PDB file of C-alpha atoms and ligand atoms in Angstrom:
ATOM      1  CA  UNK A   1     -14.742   9.722  35.146  1.00 46.00           C
ATOM      2  CA  UNK A   2     -16.094   6.683  33.372  1.00 48.00           C
ATOM      3  CA  UNK A   3     -18.252   8.868  31.123  1.00 49.00           C
ATOM      4  CA  UNK A   4     -15.146  10.425  29.667  1.00 53.00           C
ATOM      5  CA  UNK A   5     -13.529   7.061  29.144  1.00 52.00           C
ATOM      6  CA  UNK A   6     -16.609   5.833  27.333  1.00 52.00           C
ATOM      7  CA  UNK A   7     -16.463   8.804  24.984  1.00 51.00           C
ATOM      8  CA  UNK A   8     -12.802   8.188  24.381  1.00 56.00           C
ATOM      9  CA  UNK A   9     -13.583   4.663  23.254  1.00 60.00           C
ATOM     10  CA  UNK A  10     -15.436   6.085  20.258  1.00 67.00           C
ATOM     11  CA  UNK A  11     -12.760   8.641  19.476  1.00 77.00           C
ATOM     12  CA  UNK A  12     -12.738   8.544  15.654  1.00 79.00           C
ATOM     13  CA  UNK A  13      -9.038   9.313  15.473  1.00 80.00           C
ATOM     14  CA  UNK A  14      -8.256   6.383  17.698  1.00 79.00           C
ATOM     15  CA  UNK A  15     -10.655   4.194  15.781  1.00 80.00           C
ATOM     16  CA  UNK A  16      -8.813   5.109  12.577  1.00 81.00           C
ATOM     17  CA  UNK A  17      -5.511   4.131  14.140  1.00 80.00           C
ATOM     18  CA  UNK A  18      -7.012   0.814  15.208  1.00 81.00           C
ATOM     19  CA  UNK A  19      -8.430   0.135  11.757  1.00 80.00           C
ATOM     20  CA  UNK A  20      -5.073   0.843  10.121  1.00 78.00           C
ATOM     21  CA  UNK A  21      -3.418  -1.444  12.635  1.00 80.00           C
ATOM     22  CA  UNK A  22      -5.889  -4.246  11.985  1.00 82.00           C
ATOM     23  CA  UNK A  23      -5.485  -3.901   8.235  1.00 81.00           C
ATOM     24  CA  UNK A  24      -1.737  -3.919   8.584  1.00 83.00           C
ATOM     25  CA  UNK A  25      -1.961  -7.028  10.737  1.00 85.00           C
ATOM     26  CA  UNK A  26      -4.094  -8.988   8.290  1.00 84.00           C
ATOM     27  CA  UNK A  27      -1.857  -7.834   5.447  1.00 89.00           C
ATOM     28  CA  UNK A  28       1.188  -8.913   7.403  1.00 89.00           C
ATOM     29  CA  UNK A  29      -0.284 -12.409   7.628  1.00 87.00           C
ATOM     30  CA  UNK A  30      -0.361 -12.829   3.867  1.00 90.00           C
ATOM     31  CA  UNK A  31       2.830 -10.877   3.134  1.00 92.00           C
ATOM     32  CA  UNK A  32       5.023 -13.915   3.679  1.00 88.00           C
ATOM     33  CA  UNK A  33       2.904 -16.153   1.455  1.00 85.00           C
ATOM     34  CA  UNK A  34       2.808 -13.519  -1.270  1.00 87.00           C
ATOM     35  CA  UNK A  35       6.554 -12.988  -1.089  1.00 90.00           C
ATOM     36  CA  UNK A  36       6.281  -9.294  -0.296  1.00 94.00           C
ATOM     37  CA  UNK A  37       9.316  -9.353   1.983  1.00 96.00           C
ATOM     38  CA  UNK A  38      12.787  -8.687   0.773  1.00 96.00           C
ATOM     39  CA  UNK A  39      16.157  -8.484   2.469  1.00 97.00           C
ATOM     40  CA  UNK A  40      18.269  -5.416   1.896  1.00 98.00           C
ATOM     41  CA  UNK A  41      21.955  -5.461   2.733  1.00 98.00           C
ATOM     42  CA  UNK A  42      24.121  -2.764   4.256  1.00 98.00           C
ATOM     43  CA  UNK A  43      27.879  -3.262   4.072  1.00 98.00           C
ATOM     44  CA  UNK A  44      30.242  -3.186   7.017  1.00 98.00           C
ATOM     45  CA  UNK A  45      33.668  -1.808   6.241  1.00 98.00           C
ATOM     46  CA  UNK A  46      37.082  -1.843   7.943  1.00 98.00           C
ATOM     47  CA  UNK A  47      39.526   1.054   8.359  1.00 97.00           C
ATOM     48  CA  UNK A  48      41.156   0.315   4.985  1.00 96.00           C
ATOM     49  CA  UNK A  49      37.776   0.502   3.294  1.00 95.00           C
ATOM     50  CA  UNK A  50      37.430  -3.226   2.665  1.00 96.00           C
ATOM     51  CA  UNK A  51      34.007  -4.780   2.980  1.00 97.00           C
ATOM     52  CA  UNK A  52      34.052  -7.307   5.833  1.00 98.00           C
ATOM     53  CA  UNK A  53      30.391  -8.193   5.880  1.00 98.00           C
ATOM     54  CA  UNK A  54      26.850  -6.885   5.799  1.00 98.00           C
ATOM     55  CA  UNK A  55      23.731  -6.506   7.903  1.00 98.00           C
ATOM     56  CA  UNK A  56      20.489  -7.911   6.504  1.00 98.00           C
ATOM     57  CA  UNK A  57      17.576  -5.489   6.944  1.00 98.00           C
ATOM     58  CA  UNK A  58      14.015  -6.532   6.282  1.00 97.00           C
ATOM     59  CA  UNK A  59      11.829  -4.638   3.792  1.00 97.00           C
ATOM     60  CA  UNK A  60       8.103  -5.040   3.242  1.00 95.00           C
ATOM     61  CA  UNK A  61       7.055  -3.986  -0.220  1.00 94.00           C
ATOM     62  CA  UNK A  62       3.284  -3.689  -0.051  1.00 90.00           C
ATOM     63  CA  UNK A  63       1.418  -3.667  -3.402  1.00 87.00           C
ATOM     64  CA  UNK A  64      -0.648  -0.570  -2.484  1.00 87.00           C
ATOM     65  CA  UNK A  65       1.275   1.138   0.264  1.00 86.00           C
ATOM     66  CA  UNK A  66       4.764   0.683  -1.156  1.00 90.00           C
ATOM     67  CA  UNK A  67       7.640   0.430   1.305  1.00 92.00           C
ATOM     68  CA  UNK A  68       6.590  -0.071   4.904  1.00 91.00           C
ATOM     69  CA  UNK A  69       9.337   0.592   7.426  1.00 92.00           C
ATOM     70  CA  UNK A  70      10.375  -2.235   9.744  1.00 96.00           C
ATOM     71  CA  UNK A  71       9.993   0.287  12.556  1.00 94.00           C
ATOM     72  CA  UNK A  72       6.279   0.178  11.748  1.00 91.00           C
ATOM     73  CA  UNK A  73       5.643  -3.536  11.192  1.00 93.00           C
ATOM     74  CA  UNK A  74       8.229  -5.308  13.384  1.00 95.00           C
ATOM     75  CA  UNK A  75       6.516  -4.198  16.627  1.00 93.00           C
ATOM     76  CA  UNK A  76       3.192  -5.434  15.240  1.00 91.00           C
ATOM     77  CA  UNK A  77       4.782  -8.706  14.147  1.00 94.00           C
ATOM     78  CA  UNK A  78       6.153  -9.054  17.682  1.00 94.00           C
ATOM     79  CA  UNK A  79       2.746  -8.461  19.279  1.00 91.00           C
ATOM     80  CA  UNK A  80       0.988 -10.954  17.038  1.00 90.00           C
ATOM     81  CA  UNK A  81       3.683 -13.632  17.116  1.00 93.00           C
ATOM     82  CA  UNK A  82       4.098 -13.352  13.340  1.00 94.00           C
ATOM     83  CA  UNK A  83       7.704 -12.401  14.013  1.00 96.00           C
ATOM     84  CA  UNK A  84       8.463 -16.103  14.401  1.00 96.00           C
ATOM     85  CA  UNK A  85       7.671 -17.216  10.815  1.00 95.00           C
ATOM     86  CA  UNK A  86       8.965 -13.886   9.480  1.00 96.00           C
ATOM     87  CA  UNK A  87      12.180 -14.224  11.485  1.00 97.00           C
ATOM     88  CA  UNK A  88      12.662 -17.792  10.253  1.00 97.00           C
ATOM     89  CA  UNK A  89      12.272 -16.531   6.684  1.00 97.00           C
ATOM     90  CA  UNK A  90      14.933 -13.876   7.376  1.00 98.00           C
ATOM     91  CA  UNK A  91      17.349 -16.503   8.723  1.00 98.00           C
ATOM     92  CA  UNK A  92      16.715 -18.829   5.785  1.00 98.00           C
ATOM     93  CA  UNK A  93      17.169 -16.076   3.223  1.00 98.00           C
ATOM     94  CA  UNK A  94      20.344 -14.859   4.917  1.00 98.00           C
ATOM     95  CA  UNK A  95      21.833 -18.369   5.064  1.00 98.00           C
ATOM     96  CA  UNK A  96      20.932 -18.924   1.439  1.00 98.00           C
ATOM     97  CA  UNK A  97      22.901 -15.772   0.626  1.00 98.00           C
ATOM     98  CA  UNK A  98      25.858 -16.926   2.707  1.00 98.00           C
ATOM     99  CA  UNK A  99      25.824 -20.178   0.773  1.00 98.00           C
ATOM    100  CA  UNK A 100      26.072 -18.254  -2.510  1.00 97.00           C
ATOM    101  CA  UNK A 101      28.899 -16.080  -1.184  1.00 97.00           C
ATOM    102  CA  UNK A 102      30.799 -19.172  -0.034  1.00 97.00           C
ATOM    103  CA  UNK A 103      31.077 -20.395  -3.642  1.00 96.00           C
ATOM    104  CA  UNK A 104      32.959 -17.280  -4.760  1.00 94.00           C
ATOM    105  CA  UNK A 105      36.488 -16.610  -3.420  1.00 92.00           C
ATOM    106  CA  UNK A 106      35.773 -12.866  -3.671  1.00 91.00           C
ATOM    107  CA  UNK A 107      32.904 -13.120  -1.173  1.00 95.00           C
ATOM    108  CA  UNK A 108      33.653 -16.260   0.866  1.00 96.00           C
ATOM    109  CA  UNK A 109      35.138 -14.233   3.755  1.00 96.00           C
ATOM    110  CA  UNK A 110      32.052 -12.065   4.305  1.00 98.00           C
ATOM    111  CA  UNK A 111      29.931 -12.309   7.422  1.00 98.00           C
ATOM    112  CA  UNK A 112      26.214 -11.623   7.474  1.00 98.00           C
ATOM    113  CA  UNK A 113      24.412 -10.168  10.478  1.00 98.00           C
ATOM    114  CA  UNK A 114      20.701 -10.718  11.071  1.00 98.00           C
ATOM    115  CA  UNK A 115      18.470  -9.001  13.598  1.00 98.00           C
ATOM    116  CA  UNK A 116      16.627 -11.338  15.931  1.00 98.00           C
ATOM    117  CA  UNK A 117      13.839  -9.926  18.071  1.00 96.00           C
ATOM    118  CA  UNK A 118      13.075 -10.885  21.652  1.00 94.00           C
ATOM    119  CA  UNK A 119      10.067 -13.060  20.953  1.00 95.00           C
ATOM    120  CA  UNK A 120      11.886 -14.845  18.156  1.00 96.00           C
ATOM    121  CA  UNK A 121      14.955 -15.536  20.253  1.00 97.00           C
ATOM    122  CA  UNK A 122      12.783 -16.696  23.142  1.00 95.00           C
ATOM    123  CA  UNK A 123      10.855 -19.293  21.133  1.00 95.00           C
ATOM    124  CA  UNK A 124      11.577 -22.571  22.871  1.00 94.00           C
ATOM    125  CA  UNK A 125      13.113 -24.292  19.824  1.00 97.00           C
ATOM    126  CA  UNK A 126      15.142 -21.331  18.513  1.00 97.00           C
ATOM    127  CA  UNK A 127      18.463 -23.194  18.847  1.00 98.00           C
ATOM    128  CA  UNK A 128      17.068 -26.158  16.895  1.00 98.00           C
ATOM    129  CA  UNK A 129      15.599 -23.893  14.211  1.00 98.00           C
ATOM    130  CA  UNK A 130      18.940 -22.142  13.641  1.00 98.00           C
ATOM    131  CA  UNK A 131      20.884 -25.399  13.767  1.00 98.00           C
ATOM    132  CA  UNK A 132      18.599 -26.909  11.148  1.00 98.00           C
ATOM    133  CA  UNK A 133      18.797 -23.888   8.815  1.00 98.00           C
ATOM    134  CA  UNK A 134      22.591 -23.812   9.060  1.00 98.00           C
ATOM    135  CA  UNK A 135      22.744 -27.553   8.373  1.00 97.00           C
ATOM    136  CA  UNK A 136      20.305 -27.464   5.440  1.00 97.00           C
ATOM    137  CA  UNK A 137      22.195 -24.662   3.729  1.00 97.00           C
ATOM    138  CA  UNK A 138      25.492 -26.274   4.594  1.00 96.00           C
ATOM    139  CA  UNK A 139      27.093 -22.940   5.495  1.00 97.00           C
ATOM    140  CA  UNK A 140      30.055 -22.103   7.700  1.00 97.00           C
ATOM    141  CA  UNK A 141      28.223 -21.027  10.889  1.00 98.00           C
ATOM    142  CA  UNK A 142      31.035 -18.635  11.834  1.00 98.00           C
ATOM    143  CA  UNK A 143      29.907 -16.378   8.959  1.00 98.00           C
ATOM    144  CA  UNK A 144      26.496 -15.896  10.553  1.00 98.00           C
ATOM    145  CA  UNK A 145      26.104 -13.198  13.196  1.00 98.00           C
ATOM    146  CA  UNK A 146      23.025 -12.651  15.315  1.00 98.00           C
ATOM    147  CA  UNK A 147      22.284  -9.114  16.499  1.00 98.00           C
ATOM    148  CA  UNK A 148      20.432  -8.901  19.806  1.00 97.00           C
ATOM    149  CA  UNK A 149      19.536  -5.768  21.740  1.00 94.00           C
ATOM    150  CA  UNK A 150      20.259  -5.265  25.400  1.00 91.00           C
ATOM    151  CA  UNK A 151      16.569  -5.450  26.235  1.00 90.00           C
ATOM    152  CA  UNK A 152      16.212  -8.834  24.509  1.00 92.00           C
ATOM    153  CA  UNK A 153      19.076 -10.210  26.545  1.00 90.00           C
ATOM    154  CA  UNK A 154      18.017  -8.576  29.805  1.00 87.00           C
ATOM    155  CA  UNK A 155      14.463  -9.811  29.439  1.00 86.00           C
ATOM    156  CA  UNK A 156      15.644 -13.133  30.776  1.00 86.00           C
ATOM    157  CA  UNK A 157      19.416 -13.131  31.189  1.00 89.00           C
ATOM    158  CA  UNK A 158      19.863 -16.732  32.302  1.00 91.00           C
ATOM    159  CA  UNK A 159      17.765 -18.344  29.571  1.00 92.00           C
ATOM    160  CA  UNK A 160      19.219 -16.025  26.930  1.00 93.00           C
ATOM    161  CA  UNK A 161      22.801 -16.676  27.983  1.00 95.00           C
ATOM    162  CA  UNK A 162      22.171 -20.403  27.873  1.00 96.00           C
ATOM    163  CA  UNK A 163      20.811 -20.200  24.310  1.00 97.00           C
ATOM    164  CA  UNK A 164      23.631 -17.925  23.216  1.00 97.00           C
ATOM    165  CA  UNK A 165      26.152 -20.402  24.577  1.00 97.00           C
ATOM    166  CA  UNK A 166      24.555 -23.284  22.673  1.00 98.00           C
ATOM    167  CA  UNK A 167      24.607 -21.307  19.431  1.00 98.00           C
ATOM    168  CA  UNK A 168      28.130 -20.107  20.063  1.00 98.00           C
ATOM    169  CA  UNK A 169      29.229 -23.745  20.330  1.00 97.00           C
ATOM    170  CA  UNK A 170      27.909 -24.158  16.808  1.00 97.00           C
ATOM    171  CA  UNK A 171      30.157 -21.278  15.769  1.00 98.00           C
ATOM    172  CA  UNK A 172      27.569 -18.529  15.449  1.00 98.00           C
ATOM    173  CA  UNK A 173      28.655 -15.022  16.434  1.00 98.00           C
ATOM    174  CA  UNK A 174      26.740 -12.471  18.496  1.00 98.00           C
ATOM    175  CA  UNK A 175      26.670  -8.714  18.322  1.00 98.00           C
ATOM    176  CA  UNK A 176      24.944  -6.510  20.869  1.00 96.00           C
ATOM    177  CA  UNK A 177      22.930  -4.027  18.847  1.00 95.00           C
ATOM    178  CA  UNK A 178      22.142  -0.420  19.815  1.00 93.00           C
ATOM    179  CA  UNK A 179      24.726  -0.654  22.557  1.00 92.00           C
ATOM    180  CA  UNK A 180      24.628   2.173  25.091  1.00 87.00           C
ATOM    181  CA  UNK A 181      20.886   2.780  24.914  1.00 87.00           C
ATOM    182  CA  UNK A 182      19.849   0.116  27.417  1.00 81.00           C
ATOM    183  CA  UNK A 183      20.761  -0.756  30.951  1.00 74.00           C
ATOM    184  CA  UNK A 184      23.873  -2.839  30.607  1.00 71.00           C
ATOM    185  CA  UNK A 185      25.562  -3.798  33.775  1.00 73.00           C
ATOM    186  CA  UNK A 186      29.233  -4.511  33.464  1.00 77.00           C
ATOM    187  CA  UNK A 187      28.806  -7.674  35.505  1.00 78.00           C
ATOM    188  CA  UNK A 188      26.631  -9.445  32.962  1.00 81.00           C
ATOM    189  CA  UNK A 189      28.383  -7.972  29.942  1.00 87.00           C
ATOM    190  CA  UNK A 190      31.442  -9.898  31.011  1.00 87.00           C
ATOM    191  CA  UNK A 191      29.501 -13.156  31.276  1.00 89.00           C
ATOM    192  CA  UNK A 192      27.704 -13.004  27.931  1.00 93.00           C
ATOM    193  CA  UNK A 193      29.181 -14.966  25.025  1.00 96.00           C
ATOM    194  CA  UNK A 194      29.362 -11.886  22.797  1.00 97.00           C
ATOM    195  CA  UNK A 195      31.732 -11.258  19.893  1.00 98.00           C
ATOM    196  CA  UNK A 196      30.892  -7.646  19.145  1.00 97.00           C
ATOM    197  CA  UNK A 197      29.430  -4.440  20.531  1.00 97.00           C
ATOM    198  CA  UNK A 198      27.621  -2.208  18.080  1.00 97.00           C
ATOM    199  CA  UNK A 199      27.680   1.433  19.127  1.00 96.00           C
ATOM    200  CA  UNK A 200      24.208   2.873  18.680  1.00 95.00           C
ATOM    201  CA  UNK A 201      23.842   5.405  15.913  1.00 96.00           C
ATOM    202  CA  UNK A 202      22.359   7.982  18.281  1.00 95.00           C
ATOM    203  CA  UNK A 203      25.813   8.464  19.847  1.00 95.00           C
ATOM    204  CA  UNK A 204      27.585   8.482  16.489  1.00 96.00           C
ATOM    205  CA  UNK A 205      25.264  11.129  15.014  1.00 94.00           C
ATOM    206  CA  UNK A 206      26.457  14.083  17.087  1.00 89.00           C
ATOM    207  CA  UNK A 207      29.975  12.869  17.678  1.00 89.00           C
ATOM    208  CA  UNK A 208      31.598  15.985  16.243  1.00 82.00           C
ATOM    209  CA  UNK A 209      29.622  18.606  18.168  1.00 83.00           C
ATOM    210  CA  UNK A 210      28.384  16.906  21.324  1.00 87.00           C
ATOM    211  CA  UNK A 211      31.125  16.427  23.891  1.00 89.00           C
ATOM    212  CA  UNK A 212      29.092  13.994  26.007  1.00 91.00           C
ATOM    213  CA  UNK A 213      28.343  11.755  23.005  1.00 91.00           C
ATOM    214  CA  UNK A 214      32.042  11.749  22.194  1.00 94.00           C
ATOM    215  CA  UNK A 215      32.795  10.737  25.777  1.00 94.00           C
ATOM    216  CA  UNK A 216      30.240   7.925  25.653  1.00 93.00           C
ATOM    217  CA  UNK A 217      31.610   6.616  22.361  1.00 96.00           C
ATOM    218  CA  UNK A 218      35.169   6.626  23.706  1.00 96.00           C
ATOM    219  CA  UNK A 219      34.001   4.784  26.824  1.00 94.00           C
ATOM    220  CA  UNK A 220      32.080   2.145  24.829  1.00 94.00           C
ATOM    221  CA  UNK A 221      35.079   1.506  22.578  1.00 97.00           C
ATOM    222  CA  UNK A 222      37.489   1.009  25.456  1.00 95.00           C
ATOM    223  CA  UNK A 223      34.966  -1.099  27.365  1.00 94.00           C
ATOM    224  CA  UNK A 224      34.459  -3.358  24.355  1.00 95.00           C
ATOM    225  CA  UNK A 225      38.132  -3.667  23.526  1.00 96.00           C
ATOM    226  CA  UNK A 226      39.012  -4.360  27.161  1.00 94.00           C
ATOM    227  CA  UNK A 227      36.482  -7.177  27.214  1.00 94.00           C
ATOM    228  CA  UNK A 228      38.116  -8.604  24.092  1.00 96.00           C
ATOM    229  CA  UNK A 229      35.190  -7.755  21.811  1.00 97.00           C
ATOM    230  CA  UNK A 230      35.041  -6.309  18.329  1.00 97.00           C
ATOM    231  CA  UNK A 231      33.515  -2.855  18.223  1.00 98.00           C
ATOM    232  CA  UNK A 232      31.523  -1.571  15.271  1.00 98.00           C
ATOM    233  CA  UNK A 233      29.870   1.832  14.879  1.00 98.00           C
ATOM    234  CA  UNK A 234      26.549   2.164  13.073  1.00 98.00           C
ATOM    235  CA  UNK A 235      25.112   5.280  11.460  1.00 98.00           C
ATOM    236  CA  UNK A 236      28.480   6.526  10.223  1.00 98.00           C
ATOM    237  CA  UNK A 237      27.649   9.276   7.755  1.00 98.00           C
ATOM    238  CA  UNK A 238      30.660  11.580   7.661  1.00 97.00           C
ATOM    239  CA  UNK A 239      34.413  11.418   7.222  1.00 96.00           C
ATOM    240  CA  UNK A 240      34.761  13.332  10.512  1.00 95.00           C
ATOM    241  CA  UNK A 241      32.878  10.616  12.384  1.00 97.00           C
ATOM    242  CA  UNK A 242      35.049   7.926  10.821  1.00 97.00           C
ATOM    243  CA  UNK A 243      38.205   9.875  11.722  1.00 96.00           C
ATOM    244  CA  UNK A 244      37.116  10.203  15.352  1.00 96.00           C
ATOM    245  CA  UNK A 245      36.300   6.489  15.516  1.00 98.00           C
ATOM    246  CA  UNK A 246      39.627   5.434  14.006  1.00 98.00           C
ATOM    247  CA  UNK A 247      41.508   7.730  16.395  1.00 97.00           C
ATOM    248  CA  UNK A 248      39.820   5.934  19.265  1.00 97.00           C
ATOM    249  CA  UNK A 249      40.392   2.434  17.891  1.00 98.00           C
ATOM    250  CA  UNK A 250      36.960   1.583  16.573  1.00 98.00           C
ATOM    251  CA  UNK A 251      37.914   0.103  13.220  1.00 98.00           C
ATOM    252  CA  UNK A 252      34.695  -1.251  11.733  1.00 98.00           C
ATOM    253  CA  UNK A 253      31.916   0.933  10.367  1.00 98.00           C
ATOM    254  CA  UNK A 254      28.457   0.790   8.920  1.00 98.00           C
ATOM    255  CA  UNK A 255      26.488   3.736   7.585  1.00 98.00           C
ATOM    256  CA  UNK A 256      25.456   5.939   4.708  1.00 98.00           C
ATOM    257  CA  UNK A 257      29.065   7.100   4.276  1.00 98.00           C
ATOM    258  CA  UNK A 258      29.659   3.697   2.680  1.00 97.00           C
ATOM    259  CA  UNK A 259      26.245   2.617   1.474  1.00 98.00           C
ATOM    260  CA  UNK A 260      22.576   2.627   2.347  1.00 98.00           C
ATOM    261  CA  UNK A 261      20.907  -0.763   2.705  1.00 98.00           C
ATOM    262  CA  UNK A 262      20.444  -2.006  -0.883  1.00 98.00           C
ATOM    263  CA  UNK A 263      18.974  -5.029  -2.669  1.00 97.00           C
ATOM    264  CA  UNK A 264      21.243  -8.015  -3.296  1.00 97.00           C
ATOM    265  CA  UNK A 265      21.862  -7.119  -6.963  1.00 96.00           C
ATOM    266  CA  UNK A 266      23.266  -3.739  -5.924  1.00 96.00           C
ATOM    267  CA  UNK A 267      25.383  -5.322  -3.229  1.00 96.00           C
ATOM    268  CA  UNK A 268      26.864  -7.894  -5.585  1.00 93.00           C
ATOM    269  CA  UNK A 269      27.739  -5.147  -8.079  1.00 93.00           C
ATOM    270  CA  UNK A 270      29.321  -3.135  -5.285  1.00 92.00           C
ATOM    271  CA  UNK A 271      31.323  -6.155  -4.068  1.00 91.00           C
ATOM    272  CA  UNK A 272      32.502  -6.865  -7.590  1.00 85.00           C
ATOM    273  CA  UNK A 273      33.809  -3.304  -7.823  1.00 76.00           C
ATOM    274  CA  UNK A 274      35.449  -3.552  -4.418  1.00 59.00           C
ATOM    275  CA  UNK A 275      37.238  -6.789  -5.279  1.00 48.00           C
ATOM    276  CA  UNK A 276      38.480  -5.593  -8.651  1.00 43.00           C
ATOM    277  CA  UNK A 277      39.933  -2.359  -7.307  1.00 42.00           C
TER     278      UNK A 277
HETATM  279  P1  LIG B   1      18.795  -1.512  13.509  1.00 61.16           P
HETATM  280  O1  LIG B   1      19.063  -2.974  13.633  1.00 61.16           O
HETATM  281  O2  LIG B   1      19.418  -0.628  14.529  1.00 61.16           O
HETATM  282  O3  LIG B   1      19.252  -1.144  12.033  1.00 61.16           O
HETATM  283  C1  LIG B   1      19.910   0.050  11.683  1.00 61.16           C
HETATM  284  C2  LIG B   1      18.959   1.026  11.055  1.00 61.16           C
HETATM  285  O4  LIG B   1      19.662   2.236  10.779  1.00 61.16           O
HETATM  286  C3  LIG B   1      18.403   0.561   9.708  1.00 61.16           C
HETATM  287  O5  LIG B   1      17.068   1.062   9.603  1.00 61.16           O
HETATM  288  C4  LIG B   1      19.328   1.270   8.708  1.00 61.16           C
HETATM  289  O6  LIG B   1      18.735   1.464   7.446  1.00 61.16           O
HETATM  290  C5  LIG B   1      19.572   2.556   9.413  1.00 61.16           C
HETATM  291  N1  LIG B   1      20.851   3.168   9.020  1.00 61.16           N
HETATM  292  C6  LIG B   1      21.957   2.548   8.593  1.00 61.16           C
HETATM  293  N2  LIG B   1      22.954   3.435   8.366  1.00 61.16           N
HETATM  294  C7  LIG B   1      22.459   4.654   8.664  1.00 61.16           C
HETATM  295  C8  LIG B   1      23.036   5.986   8.648  1.00 61.16           C
HETATM  296  O7  LIG B   1      24.190   6.205   8.298  1.00 61.16           O
HETATM  297  N3  LIG B   1      22.215   6.992   9.068  1.00 61.16           N
HETATM  298  C9  LIG B   1      20.931   6.782   9.474  1.00 61.16           C
HETATM  299  N4  LIG B   1      20.215   7.824   9.862  1.00 61.16           N
HETATM  300  N5  LIG B   1      20.368   5.526   9.511  1.00 61.16           N
HETATM  301  C10 LIG B   1      21.136   4.482   9.116  1.00 61.16           C
HETATM  302  P2  LIG B   1      15.901   0.133   9.071  1.00 61.16           P
HETATM  303  O8  LIG B   1      16.403  -0.744   7.963  1.00 61.16           O
HETATM  304  O9  LIG B   1      14.728   1.014   8.816  1.00 61.16           O
HETATM  305  O10 LIG B   1      15.582  -0.823  10.291  1.00 61.16           O
HETATM  306  C11 LIG B   1      15.047  -0.311  11.477  1.00 61.16           C
HETATM  307  C12 LIG B   1      15.030  -1.357  12.564  1.00 61.16           C
HETATM  308  O11 LIG B   1      14.109  -2.401  12.250  1.00 61.16           O
HETATM  309  C13 LIG B   1      16.362  -2.057  12.763  1.00 61.16           C
HETATM  310  O12 LIG B   1      17.218  -1.228  13.539  1.00 61.16           O
HETATM  311  C14 LIG B   1      15.927  -3.309  13.484  1.00 61.16           C
HETATM  312  O13 LIG B   1      15.721  -3.051  14.850  1.00 61.16           O
HETATM  313  C15 LIG B   1      14.581  -3.588  12.837  1.00 61.16           C
HETATM  314  N6  LIG B   1      14.758  -4.636  11.808  1.00 61.16           N
HETATM  315  C16 LIG B   1      15.142  -4.526  10.522  1.00 61.16           C
HETATM  316  N7  LIG B   1      15.187  -5.742   9.919  1.00 61.16           N
HETATM  317  C17 LIG B   1      14.831  -6.646  10.859  1.00 61.16           C
HETATM  318  C18 LIG B   1      14.692  -8.084  10.871  1.00 61.16           C
HETATM  319  O14 LIG B   1      14.952  -8.810   9.890  1.00 61.16           O
HETATM  320  N8  LIG B   1      14.278  -8.655  12.055  1.00 61.16           N
HETATM  321  C19 LIG B   1      14.024  -7.906  13.167  1.00 61.16           C
HETATM  322  N9  LIG B   1      13.624  -8.537  14.285  1.00 61.16           N
HETATM  323  N10 LIG B   1      14.171  -6.571  13.202  1.00 61.16           N
HETATM  324  C20 LIG B   1      14.560  -5.944  12.058  1.00 61.16           C
HETATM  325 CA1  LIG B   2      20.795  -4.216  13.826  1.00 61.16          CA
HETATM  326 CA1  LIG B   3      21.329  -0.830  15.627  1.00 61.16          CA
HETATM  327 CA1  LIG B   4      18.829   1.535  16.423  1.00 61.16          CA
END
């Protein structure tokens, strides 16, 4: 009844959640200006153990609350539209890093993947924004990879495909993130200008003791390879998982087995070690 609903409205627990959300939102607004965001980098490695690139992962270091997980603030940034300036900052910072890597023969071959959310990708001038950032930083666009989820693409397949094609003409690569968790139809998968499928970590996690996960992973790998795409596995934590993946022809990995996401200083030290070995 309506009486119950009215009581619910004053539920103190819910009120507390709302207050936290509102505080987070107003903090999020100033976080960019106060330079509280940072990019962390997680390496991507081939079967020989060579670093082939990295994924940029956003971190919010709040002066009072410390680290706030992107799982907590990205949805809020999406709801409020703040994801657009934040996402532009991510792209700019990533391209700035690519520019630095390009100057050093030890790092010039690396690719850098950035996550782009639905609302960000769907902004009407997204292609122009990316084009401008790539031009300003004077980077090789083929080193930049955009990770999109199935739901972002499916939200509006025609418009998304069109934008992807324009960016692909520029040379930018696309990876489909969290692959296997959405509702991919084989028909559109074939039409999308993708370069890579990224096997979701939920399937990789139980690879060794869940027969159905192993079956799904095998199927994703052969699907990807048959479509002429690169296949990368995320969330690789054990040697057994890597062995399984190599046996089934997935030859690029990302996960704690190699490195957690780390600040740029740590990554550069790690790359230096890798190159001198
Ligand atoms: P994602 O794109 O699927 O990123 C992979 C997540 O898995 C990251 O969490 C990473 O730290 C974590 N991870 C990597 N290797 C392992 C592993 O071996 N084991 C386990 N258990 N986890 C692993 P993170 O950094 O907390 O990011 C969470 C999500 O937030 C990302 O999921 C992505 O959807 C979103 N996100 C992060 N940065 C950005 C960004 O710049 N823009 C947007 N739009 N979304 C972002
Ligand atoms: Ca990702
Ligand atoms: Ca993912
Ligand atoms: Ca995920």
